[in-house]
């Protein structure tokens, strides 16, 4: 306890940050990428850095990003689903991009 108290006082006297700048930047970046789907095992994407196993544990306590516009990403190809690559619904209810299904 004495070591923590000394460190805290030393940092406040010297004007240094108590949290490492790299950690602050990492948290800000992960908050910008994290969505509610990152918490669900069935919706994890291989290309998502917040879904990757080592970083996923660090992101567990971070808040989600509030998005005003959403995008659809195909789980098969990882490509954006838009007007050039429209969504296709299978009888099971799964949605994939047209280009992924035709490939």
PDB file of N, CA and C in Angstrom:
ATOM      1  N   UNK A   1       0.836  -1.202   0.000  1.00  0.00           N
ATOM      2  CA  UNK A   1       0.000   0.000   0.000  1.00  0.00           C
ATOM      3  C   UNK A   1       0.871   1.253   0.000  1.00  0.00           C
ATOM      4  N   UNK A   2       1.955   1.206   0.766  1.00  0.00           N
ATOM      5  CA  UNK A   2       2.853   2.347   0.855  1.00  0.00           C
ATOM      6  C   UNK A   2       3.491   2.648  -0.507  1.00  0.00           C
ATOM      7  N   UNK A   3       3.830   1.611  -1.252  1.00  0.00           N
ATOM      8  CA  UNK A   3       4.438   1.812  -2.575  1.00  0.00           C
ATOM      9  C   UNK A   3       3.436   2.475  -3.524  1.00  0.00           C
ATOM     10  N   UNK A   4       2.194   2.017  -3.500  1.00  0.00           N
ATOM     11  CA  UNK A   4       1.156   2.626  -4.368  1.00  0.00           C
ATOM     12  C   UNK A   4       0.918   4.079  -3.997  1.00  0.00           C
ATOM     13  N   UNK A   5       0.885   4.365  -2.709  1.00  0.00           N
ATOM     14  CA  UNK A   5       0.655   5.736  -2.256  1.00  0.00           C
ATOM     15  C   UNK A   5       1.821   6.635  -2.664  1.00  0.00           C
ATOM     16  N   UNK A   6       3.043   6.142  -2.515  1.00  0.00           N
ATOM     17  CA  UNK A   6       4.216   6.911  -2.920  1.00  0.00           C
ATOM     18  C   UNK A   6       4.192   7.183  -4.423  1.00  0.00           C
ATOM     19  N   UNK A   7       3.889   6.156  -5.211  1.00  0.00           N
ATOM     20  CA  UNK A   7       3.830   6.313  -6.672  1.00  0.00           C
ATOM     21  C   UNK A   7       2.765   7.320  -7.065  1.00  0.00           C
ATOM     22  N   UNK A   8       1.600   7.246  -6.452  1.00  0.00           N
ATOM     23  CA  UNK A   8       0.513   8.179  -6.758  1.00  0.00           C
ATOM     24  C   UNK A   8       0.914   9.616  -6.432  1.00  0.00           C
ATOM     25  N   UNK A   9       1.543   9.824  -5.277  1.00  0.00           N
ATOM     26  CA  UNK A   9       1.981  11.165  -4.877  1.00  0.00           C
ATOM     27  C   UNK A   9       3.090  11.683  -5.786  1.00  0.00           C
ATOM     28  N   UNK A  10       4.027  10.816  -6.147  1.00  0.00           N
ATOM     29  CA  UNK A  10       5.117  11.219  -7.033  1.00  0.00           C
ATOM     30  C   UNK A  10       4.571  11.642  -8.402  1.00  0.00           C
ATOM     31  N   UNK A  11       3.629  10.881  -8.928  1.00  0.00           N
ATOM     32  CA  UNK A  11       3.051  11.221 -10.233  1.00  0.00           C
ATOM     33  C   UNK A  11       2.264  12.521 -10.177  1.00  0.00           C
ATOM     34  N   UNK A  12       1.547  12.755  -9.091  1.00  0.00           N
ATOM     35  CA  UNK A  12       0.779  14.007  -8.979  1.00  0.00           C
ATOM     36  C   UNK A  12       1.701  15.211  -8.810  1.00  0.00           C
ATOM     37  N   UNK A  13       2.805  15.060  -8.075  1.00  0.00           N
ATOM     38  CA  UNK A  13       3.753  16.160  -7.904  1.00  0.00           C
ATOM     39  C   UNK A  13       4.516  16.478  -9.182  1.00  0.00           C
ATOM     40  N   UNK A  14       4.856  15.444  -9.938  1.00  0.00           N
ATOM     41  CA  UNK A  14       5.623  15.659 -11.170  1.00  0.00           C
ATOM     42  C   UNK A  14       4.734  16.007 -12.360  1.00  0.00           C
ATOM     43  N   UNK A  15       3.423  15.876 -12.197  1.00  0.00           N
ATOM     44  CA  UNK A  15       2.496  16.207 -13.276  1.00  0.00           C
ATOM     45  C   UNK A  15       2.399  15.129 -14.339  1.00  0.00           C
ATOM     46  N   UNK A  16       2.885  13.939 -14.052  1.00  0.00           N
ATOM     47  CA  UNK A  16       2.827  12.827 -15.008  1.00  0.00           C
ATOM     48  C   UNK A  16       1.450  12.163 -14.950  1.00  0.00           C
ATOM     49  N   UNK A  17       1.084  11.530 -16.048  1.00  0.00           N
ATOM     50  CA  UNK A  17      -0.198  10.835 -16.115  1.00  0.00           C
ATOM     51  C   UNK A  17      -0.146   9.564 -15.270  1.00  0.00           C
ATOM     52  N   UNK A  18      -1.243   9.281 -14.588  1.00  0.00           N
ATOM     53  CA  UNK A  18      -1.289   8.071 -13.766  1.00  0.00           C
ATOM     54  C   UNK A  18      -1.588   6.841 -14.601  1.00  0.00           C
ATOM     55  N   UNK A  19      -2.148   7.043 -15.776  1.00  0.00           N
ATOM     56  CA  UNK A  19      -2.410   5.946 -16.698  1.00  0.00           C
ATOM     57  C   UNK A  19      -1.492   6.116 -17.909  1.00  0.00           C
ATOM     58  N   UNK A  20      -0.917   5.039 -18.344  1.00  0.00           N
ATOM     59  CA  UNK A  20       0.014   5.098 -19.472  1.00  0.00           C
ATOM     60  C   UNK A  20      -0.709   5.590 -20.727  1.00  0.00           C
ATOM     61  N   UNK A  21      -0.097   6.520 -21.477  1.00  0.00           N
ATOM     62  CA  UNK A  21      -0.730   7.032 -22.702  1.00  0.00           C
ATOM     63  C   UNK A  21      -1.050   5.937 -23.716  1.00  0.00           C
ATOM     64  N   UNK A  22      -0.217   4.908 -23.786  1.00  0.00           N
ATOM     65  CA  UNK A  22      -0.483   3.800 -24.705  1.00  0.00           C
ATOM     66  C   UNK A  22      -1.763   3.079 -24.321  1.00  0.00           C
ATOM     67  N   UNK A  23      -1.979   2.886 -23.035  1.00  0.00           N
ATOM     68  CA  UNK A  23      -3.191   2.224 -22.563  1.00  0.00           C
ATOM     69  C   UNK A  23      -4.427   3.068 -22.854  1.00  0.00           C
ATOM     70  N   UNK A  24      -4.326   4.379 -22.685  1.00  0.00           N
ATOM     71  CA  UNK A  24      -5.440   5.281 -22.987  1.00  0.00           C
ATOM     72  C   UNK A  24      -5.779   5.218 -24.478  1.00  0.00           C
ATOM     73  N   UNK A  25      -4.747   5.251 -25.332  1.00  0.00           N
ATOM     74  CA  UNK A  25      -4.972   5.177 -26.782  1.00  0.00           C
ATOM     75  C   UNK A  25      -5.555   3.827 -27.180  1.00  0.00           C
ATOM     76  N   UNK A  26      -5.084   2.754 -26.569  1.00  0.00           N
ATOM     77  CA  UNK A  26      -5.612   1.416 -26.853  1.00  0.00           C
ATOM     78  C   UNK A  26      -7.076   1.314 -26.466  1.00  0.00           C
ATOM     79  N   UNK A  27      -7.435   1.815 -25.303  1.00  0.00           N
ATOM     80  CA  UNK A  27      -8.839   1.782 -24.857  1.00  0.00           C
ATOM     81  C   UNK A  27      -9.731   2.616 -25.784  1.00  0.00           C
ATOM     82  N   UNK A  28      -9.258   3.769 -26.207  1.00  0.00           N
ATOM     83  CA  UNK A  28     -10.055   4.609 -27.107  1.00  0.00           C
ATOM     84  C   UNK A  28     -10.276   3.910 -28.442  1.00  0.00           C
ATOM     85  N   UNK A  29      -9.249   3.285 -28.970  1.00  0.00           N
ATOM     86  CA  UNK A  29      -9.387   2.562 -30.233  1.00  0.00           C
ATOM     87  C   UNK A  29     -10.305   1.369 -30.133  1.00  0.00           C
ATOM     88  N   UNK A  30     -10.204   0.623 -29.048  1.00  0.00           N
ATOM     89  CA  UNK A  30     -11.054  -0.560 -28.876  1.00  0.00           C
ATOM     90  C   UNK A  30     -12.515  -0.158 -28.640  1.00  0.00           C
ATOM     91  N   UNK A  31     -12.744   0.950 -27.940  1.00  0.00           N
ATOM     92  CA  UNK A  31     -14.119   1.432 -27.756  1.00  0.00           C
ATOM     93  C   UNK A  31     -14.741   1.840 -29.084  1.00  0.00           C
ATOM     94  N   UNK A  32     -13.927   2.380 -29.986  1.00  0.00           N
ATOM     95  CA  UNK A  32     -14.429   2.801 -31.291  1.00  0.00           C
ATOM     96  C   UNK A  32     -14.811   1.607 -32.158  1.00  0.00           C
ATOM     97  N   UNK A  33     -14.230   0.451 -31.910  1.00  0.00           N
ATOM     98  CA  UNK A  33     -14.490  -0.733 -32.733  1.00  0.00           C
ATOM     99  C   UNK A  33     -15.467  -1.719 -32.104  1.00  0.00           C
ATOM    100  N   UNK A  34     -15.613  -1.683 -30.800  1.00  0.00           N
ATOM    101  CA  UNK A  34     -16.425  -2.675 -30.097  1.00  0.00           C
ATOM    102  C   UNK A  34     -17.916  -2.452 -30.331  1.00  0.00           C
ATOM    103  N   UNK A  35     -18.620  -3.531 -30.641  1.00  0.00           N
ATOM    104  CA  UNK A  35     -20.075  -3.507 -30.826  1.00  0.00           C
ATOM    105  C   UNK A  35     -20.702  -4.565 -29.927  1.00  0.00           C
ATOM    106  N   UNK A  36     -22.009  -4.547 -29.733  1.00  0.00           N
ATOM    107  CA  UNK A  36     -22.646  -5.588 -28.911  1.00  0.00           C
ATOM    108  C   UNK A  36     -22.448  -7.000 -29.466  1.00  0.00           C
ATOM    109  N   UNK A  37     -22.225  -7.139 -30.765  1.00  0.00           N
ATOM    110  CA  UNK A  37     -22.003  -8.463 -31.358  1.00  0.00           C
ATOM    111  C   UNK A  37     -20.685  -9.071 -30.912  1.00  0.00           C
ATOM    112  N   UNK A  38     -19.743  -8.262 -30.468  1.00  0.00           N
ATOM    113  CA  UNK A  38     -18.442  -8.776 -30.031  1.00  0.00           C
ATOM    114  C   UNK A  38     -18.573  -9.671 -28.797  1.00  0.00           C
ATOM    115  N   UNK A  39     -19.620  -9.499 -28.034  1.00  0.00           N
ATOM    116  CA  UNK A  39     -19.805 -10.291 -26.823  1.00  0.00           C
ATOM    117  C   UNK A  39     -20.412 -11.661 -27.109  1.00  0.00           C
ATOM    118  N   UNK A  40     -20.992 -11.842 -28.275  1.00  0.00           N
ATOM    119  CA  UNK A  40     -21.647 -13.101 -28.624  1.00  0.00           C
ATOM    120  C   UNK A  40     -20.702 -13.987 -29.422  1.00  0.00           C
ATOM    121  N   UNK A  41     -20.535 -15.218 -28.974  1.00  0.00           N
ATOM    122  CA  UNK A  41     -19.627 -16.137 -29.665  1.00  0.00           C
ATOM    123  C   UNK A  41     -20.084 -16.430 -31.086  1.00  0.00           C
ATOM    124  N   UNK A  42     -21.381 -16.487 -31.321  1.00  0.00           N
ATOM    125  CA  UNK A  42     -21.898 -16.825 -32.652  1.00  0.00           C
ATOM    126  C   UNK A  42     -21.678 -15.703 -33.667  1.00  0.00           C
ATOM    127  N   UNK A  43     -21.478 -14.486 -33.194  1.00  0.00           N
ATOM    128  CA  UNK A  43     -21.356 -13.336 -34.100  1.00  0.00           C
ATOM    129  C   UNK A  43     -19.941 -12.785 -34.195  1.00  0.00           C
ATOM    130  N   UNK A  44     -18.974 -13.479 -33.635  1.00  0.00           N
ATOM    131  CA  UNK A  44     -17.595 -12.984 -33.701  1.00  0.00           C
ATOM    132  C   UNK A  44     -17.071 -13.070 -35.128  1.00  0.00           C
ATOM    133  N   UNK A  45     -16.375 -12.040 -35.556  1.00  0.00           N
ATOM    134  CA  UNK A  45     -15.806 -11.992 -36.904  1.00  0.00           C
ATOM    135  C   UNK A  45     -14.290 -12.145 -36.813  1.00  0.00           C
ATOM    136  N   UNK A  46     -13.728 -12.879 -37.756  1.00  0.00           N
ATOM    137  CA  UNK A  46     -12.291 -13.123 -37.749  1.00  0.00           C
ATOM    138  C   UNK A  46     -11.496 -11.842 -37.997  1.00  0.00           C
ATOM    139  N   UNK A  47     -12.062 -10.922 -38.773  1.00  0.00           N
ATOM    140  CA  UNK A  47     -11.349  -9.692 -39.111  1.00  0.00           C
ATOM    141  C   UNK A  47     -11.498  -8.603 -38.045  1.00  0.00           C
ATOM    142  N   UNK A  48     -12.322  -8.820 -37.055  1.00  0.00           N
ATOM    143  CA  UNK A  48     -12.565  -7.806 -36.014  1.00  0.00           C
ATOM    144  C   UNK A  48     -11.490  -7.895 -34.935  1.00  0.00           C
ATOM    145  N   UNK A  49     -10.731  -6.811 -34.697  1.00  0.00           N
ATOM    146  CA  UNK A  49      -9.690  -6.873 -33.671  1.00  0.00           C
ATOM    147  C   UNK A  49     -10.235  -7.029 -32.256  1.00  0.00           C
ATOM    148  N   UNK A  50     -11.439  -6.555 -31.993  1.00  0.00           N
ATOM    149  CA  UNK A  50     -11.982  -6.687 -30.644  1.00  0.00           C
ATOM    150  C   UNK A  50     -12.537  -8.087 -30.387  1.00  0.00           C
ATOM    151  N   UNK A  51     -12.707  -8.883 -31.442  1.00  0.00           N
ATOM    152  CA  UNK A  51     -13.162 -10.262 -31.279  1.00  0.00           C
ATOM    153  C   UNK A  51     -11.993 -11.233 -31.155  1.00  0.00           C
ATOM    154  N   UNK A  52     -10.783 -10.787 -31.461  1.00  0.00           N
ATOM    155  CA  UNK A  52      -9.602 -11.645 -31.350  1.00  0.00           C
ATOM    156  C   UNK A  52      -9.373 -11.989 -29.886  1.00  0.00           C
ATOM    157  N   UNK A  53      -8.984 -13.214 -29.634  1.00  0.00           N
ATOM    158  CA  UNK A  53      -8.939 -13.720 -28.269  1.00  0.00           C
ATOM    159  C   UNK A  53      -8.063 -12.932 -27.297  1.00  0.00           C
ATOM    160  N   UNK A  54      -6.838 -12.545 -27.592  1.00  0.00           N
ATOM    161  CA  UNK A  54      -6.089 -11.826 -26.552  1.00  0.00           C
ATOM    162  C   UNK A  54      -6.680 -10.448 -26.228  1.00  0.00           C
ATOM    163  N   UNK A  55      -7.152  -9.749 -27.239  1.00  0.00           N
ATOM    164  CA  UNK A  55      -7.679  -8.400 -27.023  1.00  0.00           C
ATOM    165  C   UNK A  55      -9.114  -8.456 -26.512  1.00  0.00           C
ATOM    166  N   UNK A  56      -9.821  -9.526 -26.817  1.00  0.00           N
ATOM    167  CA  UNK A  56     -11.213  -9.672 -26.378  1.00  0.00           C
ATOM    168  C   UNK A  56     -11.324  -9.576 -24.860  1.00  0.00           C
ATOM    169  N   UNK A  57     -10.363 -10.130 -24.159  1.00  0.00           N
ATOM    170  CA  UNK A  57     -10.379 -10.070 -22.693  1.00  0.00           C
ATOM    171  C   UNK A  57     -10.167  -8.642 -22.197  1.00  0.00           C
ATOM    172  N   UNK A  58      -9.324  -7.878 -22.888  1.00  0.00           N
ATOM    173  CA  UNK A  58      -9.099  -6.477 -22.504  1.00  0.00           C
ATOM    174  C   UNK A  58     -10.338  -5.624 -22.757  1.00  0.00           C
ATOM    175  N   UNK A  59     -11.113  -5.973 -23.782  1.00  0.00           N
ATOM    176  CA  UNK A  59     -12.279  -5.179 -24.174  1.00  0.00           C
ATOM    177  C   UNK A  59     -13.536  -5.521 -23.380  1.00  0.00           C
ATOM    178  N   UNK A  60     -13.479  -6.542 -22.563  1.00  0.00           N
ATOM    179  CA  UNK A  60     -14.682  -7.005 -21.862  1.00  0.00           C
ATOM    180  C   UNK A  60     -15.315  -5.911 -21.002  1.00  0.00           C
ATOM    181  N   UNK A  61     -14.523  -5.057 -20.393  1.00  0.00           N
ATOM    182  CA  UNK A  61     -15.065  -4.040 -19.489  1.00  0.00           C
ATOM    183  C   UNK A  61     -15.294  -2.693 -20.162  1.00  0.00           C
ATOM    184  N   UNK A  62     -14.917  -2.570 -21.434  1.00  0.00           N
ATOM    185  CA  UNK A  62     -15.061  -1.290 -22.135  1.00  0.00           C
ATOM    186  C   UNK A  62     -16.488  -1.091 -22.638  1.00  0.00           C
ATOM    187  N   UNK A  63     -16.937   0.153 -22.765  1.00  0.00           N
ATOM    188  CA  UNK A  63     -18.296   0.410 -23.275  1.00  0.00           C
ATOM    189  C   UNK A  63     -18.365   0.180 -24.784  1.00  0.00           C
ATOM    190  N   UNK A  64     -19.590  -0.007 -25.277  1.00  0.00           N
ATOM    191  CA  UNK A  64     -19.826  -0.187 -26.714  1.00  0.00           C
ATOM    192  C   UNK A  64     -19.877   1.153 -27.417  1.00  0.00           C
ATOM    193  N   UNK A  65     -19.606   1.122 -28.691  1.00  0.00           N
ATOM    194  CA  UNK A  65     -19.702   2.305 -29.525  1.00  0.00           C
ATOM    195  C   UNK A  65     -21.171   2.539 -29.887  1.00  0.00           C
ATOM    196  N   UNK A  66     -21.613   3.771 -29.817  1.00  0.00           N
ATOM    197  CA  UNK A  66     -22.966   4.124 -30.236  1.00  0.00           C
ATOM    198  C   UNK A  66     -22.915   4.519 -31.710  1.00  0.00           C
ATOM    199  N   UNK A  67     -23.480   3.709 -32.568  1.00  0.00           N
ATOM    200  CA  UNK A  67     -23.443   3.985 -34.008  1.00  0.00           C
ATOM    201  C   UNK A  67     -24.795   4.504 -34.467  1.00  0.00           C
ATOM    202  N   UNK A  68     -24.748   5.556 -35.281  1.00  0.00           N
ATOM    203  CA  UNK A  68     -25.995   6.080 -35.826  1.00  0.00           C
ATOM    204  C   UNK A  68     -26.332   5.404 -37.150  1.00  0.00           C
ATOM    205  N   UNK A  69     -25.322   4.864 -37.817  1.00  0.00           N
ATOM    206  CA  UNK A  69     -25.530   4.118 -39.056  1.00  0.00           C
ATOM    207  C   UNK A  69     -24.823   2.777 -38.914  1.00  0.00           C
ATOM    208  N   UNK A  70     -25.448   1.736 -39.387  1.00  0.00           N
ATOM    209  CA  UNK A  70     -24.822   0.430 -39.291  1.00  0.00           C
ATOM    210  C   UNK A  70     -24.485  -0.093 -40.683  1.00  0.00           C
ATOM    211  N   UNK A  71     -23.604  -1.051 -40.734  1.00  0.00           N
ATOM    212  CA  UNK A  71     -23.216  -1.688 -41.990  1.00  0.00           C
ATOM    213  C   UNK A  71     -23.336  -3.189 -41.824  1.00  0.00           C
ATOM    214  N   UNK A  72     -23.605  -3.861 -42.921  1.00  0.00           N
ATOM    215  CA  UNK A  72     -23.667  -5.309 -42.911  1.00  0.00           C
ATOM    216  C   UNK A  72     -22.393  -5.861 -43.527  1.00  0.00           C
ATOM    217  N   UNK A  73     -21.838  -6.879 -42.895  1.00  0.00           N
ATOM    218  CA  UNK A  73     -20.634  -7.537 -43.388  1.00  0.00           C
ATOM    219  C   UNK A  73     -20.941  -9.017 -43.548  1.00  0.00           C
ATOM    220  N   UNK A  74     -20.602  -9.563 -44.694  1.00  0.00           N
ATOM    221  CA  UNK A  74     -20.843 -10.972 -44.971  1.00  0.00           C
ATOM    222  C   UNK A  74     -19.928 -11.833 -44.117  1.00  0.00           C
ATOM    223  N   UNK A  75     -20.497 -12.849 -43.463  1.00  0.00           N
ATOM    224  CA  UNK A  75     -19.699 -13.731 -42.610  1.00  0.00           C
ATOM    225  C   UNK A  75     -18.850 -14.693 -43.420  1.00  0.00           C
ATOM    226  N   UNK A  76     -19.253 -14.974 -44.661  1.00  0.00           N
ATOM    227  CA  UNK A  76     -18.468 -15.881 -45.504  1.00  0.00           C
ATOM    228  C   UNK A  76     -17.241 -15.209 -46.096  1.00  0.00           C
ATOM    229  N   UNK A  77     -17.444 -14.038 -46.685  1.00  0.00           N
ATOM    230  CA  UNK A  77     -16.351 -13.377 -47.399  1.00  0.00           C
ATOM    231  C   UNK A  77     -15.724 -12.217 -46.628  1.00  0.00           C
ATOM    232  N   UNK A  78     -16.425 -11.676 -45.657  1.00  0.00           N
ATOM    233  CA  UNK A  78     -15.931 -10.514 -44.936  1.00  0.00           C
ATOM    234  C   UNK A  78     -16.127  -9.213 -45.703  1.00  0.00           C
ATOM    235  N   UNK A  79     -16.811  -9.279 -46.855  1.00  0.00           N
ATOM    236  CA  UNK A  79     -17.049  -8.102 -47.691  1.00  0.00           C
ATOM    237  C   UNK A  79     -18.272  -7.339 -47.205  1.00  0.00           C
ATOM    238  N   UNK A  80     -18.282  -6.050 -47.511  1.00  0.00           N
ATOM    239  CA  UNK A  80     -19.417  -5.202 -47.169  1.00  0.00           C
ATOM    240  C   UNK A  80     -20.634  -5.583 -48.012  1.00  0.00           C
ATOM    241  N   UNK A  81     -21.789  -5.624 -47.395  1.00  0.00           N
ATOM    242  CA  UNK A  81     -23.032  -5.873 -48.115  1.00  0.00           C
ATOM    243  C   UNK A  81     -23.663  -4.515 -48.380  1.00  0.00           C
ATOM    244  N   UNK A  82     -23.775  -4.160 -49.661  1.00  0.00           N
ATOM    245  CA  UNK A  82     -24.327  -2.864 -50.052  1.00  0.00           C
ATOM    246  C   UNK A  82     -25.060  -3.019 -51.375  1.00  0.00           C
ATOM    247  N   UNK A  83     -25.305  -1.887 -52.078  1.00  0.00           N
ATOM    248  CA  UNK A  83     -26.060  -1.954 -53.330  1.00  0.00           C
ATOM    249  C   UNK A  83     -25.294  -2.675 -54.441  1.00  0.00           C
ATOM    250  N   UNK A  84     -23.961  -2.697 -54.370  1.00  0.00           N
ATOM    251  CA  UNK A  84     -23.171  -3.418 -55.365  1.00  0.00           C
ATOM    252  C   UNK A  84     -23.035  -4.901 -55.026  1.00  0.00           C
ATOM    253  N   UNK A  85     -23.244  -5.246 -53.797  1.00  0.00           N
ATOM    254  CA  UNK A  85     -23.140  -6.617 -53.306  1.00  0.00           C
ATOM    255  C   UNK A  85     -24.339  -6.869 -52.393  1.00  0.00           C
ATOM    256  N   UNK A  86     -25.549  -7.057 -52.974  1.00  0.00           N
ATOM    257  CA  UNK A  86     -26.767  -7.088 -52.171  1.00  0.00           C
ATOM    258  C   UNK A  86     -26.869  -8.313 -51.263  1.00  0.00           C
ATOM    259  N   UNK A  87     -27.663  -8.197 -50.200  1.00  0.00           N
ATOM    260  CA  UNK A  87     -27.850  -9.326 -49.292  1.00  0.00           C
ATOM    261  C   UNK A  87     -28.767 -10.385 -49.911  1.00  0.00           C
ATOM    262  N   UNK A  88     -28.472 -11.634 -49.617  1.00  0.00           N
ATOM    263  CA  UNK A  88     -29.280 -12.762 -50.056  1.00  0.00           C
ATOM    264  C   UNK A  88     -29.661 -13.552 -48.803  1.00  0.00           C
ATOM    265  N   UNK A  89     -30.935 -13.888 -48.684  1.00  0.00           N
ATOM    266  CA  UNK A  89     -31.425 -14.606 -47.509  1.00  0.00           C
ATOM    267  C   UNK A  89     -31.655 -16.062 -47.896  1.00  0.00           C
ATOM    268  N   UNK A  90     -31.060 -16.958 -47.139  1.00  0.00           N
ATOM    269  CA  UNK A  90     -31.252 -18.394 -47.354  1.00  0.00           C
ATOM    270  C   UNK A  90     -32.529 -18.841 -46.650  1.00  0.00           C
ATOM    271  N   UNK A  91     -33.072 -20.003 -46.996  1.00  0.00           N
ATOM    272  CA  UNK A  91     -34.286 -20.490 -46.315  1.00  0.00           C
ATOM    273  C   UNK A  91     -34.109 -20.617 -44.801  1.00  0.00           C
ATOM    274  N   UNK A  92     -32.887 -20.807 -44.345  1.00  0.00           N
ATOM    275  CA  UNK A  92     -32.638 -20.922 -42.905  1.00  0.00           C
ATOM    276  C   UNK A  92     -32.721 -19.581 -42.193  1.00  0.00           C
ATOM    277  N   UNK A  93     -32.746 -18.475 -42.975  1.00  0.00           N
ATOM    278  CA  UNK A  93     -32.793 -17.145 -42.394  1.00  0.00           C
ATOM    279  C   UNK A  93     -31.435 -16.470 -42.333  1.00  0.00           C
ATOM    280  N   UNK A  94     -30.364 -17.188 -42.687  1.00  0.00           N
ATOM    281  CA  UNK A  94     -29.022 -16.605 -42.692  1.00  0.00           C
ATOM    282  C   UNK A  94     -28.892 -15.643 -43.868  1.00  0.00           C
ATOM    283  N   UNK A  95     -28.186 -14.540 -43.654  1.00  0.00           N
ATOM    284  CA  UNK A  95     -27.996 -13.523 -44.687  1.00  0.00           C
ATOM    285  C   UNK A  95     -26.527 -13.487 -45.086  1.00  0.00           C
ATOM    286  N   UNK A  96     -26.277 -13.605 -46.391  1.00  0.00           N
ATOM    287  CA  UNK A  96     -24.926 -13.550 -46.944  1.00  0.00           C
ATOM    288  C   UNK A  96     -24.934 -12.622 -48.140  1.00  0.00           C
ATOM    289  N   UNK A  97     -23.746 -12.207 -48.578  1.00  0.00           N
ATOM    290  CA  UNK A  97     -23.673 -11.350 -49.749  1.00  0.00           C
ATOM    291  C   UNK A  97     -23.828 -12.183 -51.022  1.00  0.00           C
ATOM    292  N   UNK A  98     -24.332 -11.539 -52.043  1.00  0.00           N
ATOM    293  CA  UNK A  98     -24.555 -12.227 -53.314  1.00  0.00           C
ATOM    294  C   UNK A  98     -23.249 -12.746 -53.903  1.00  0.00           C
ATOM    295  N   UNK A  99     -22.201 -11.962 -53.848  1.00  0.00           N
ATOM    296  CA  UNK A  99     -20.918 -12.377 -54.415  1.00  0.00           C
ATOM    297  C   UNK A  99     -20.348 -13.580 -53.692  1.00  0.00           C
ATOM    298  N   UNK A 100     -20.551 -13.679 -52.399  1.00  0.00           N
ATOM    299  CA  UNK A 100     -20.043 -14.837 -51.636  1.00  0.00           C
ATOM    300  C   UNK A 100     -20.788 -16.102 -52.007  1.00  0.00           C
ATOM    301  N   UNK A 101     -22.095 -15.994 -52.236  1.00  0.00           N
ATOM    302  CA  UNK A 101     -22.879 -17.173 -52.587  1.00  0.00           C
ATOM    303  C   UNK A 101     -22.632 -17.631 -54.017  1.00  0.00           C
ATOM    304  N   UNK A 102     -22.303 -16.693 -54.902  1.00  0.00           N
ATOM    305  CA  UNK A 102     -22.048 -17.055 -56.297  1.00  0.00           C
ATOM    306  C   UNK A 102     -20.612 -17.513 -56.521  1.00  0.00           C
ATOM    307  N   UNK A 103     -19.740 -17.268 -55.575  1.00  0.00           N
ATOM    308  CA  UNK A 103     -18.312 -17.655 -55.733  1.00  0.00           C
ATOM    309  C   UNK A 103     -18.108 -19.134 -55.567  1.00  0.00           C
TER     310      UNK A 103
END
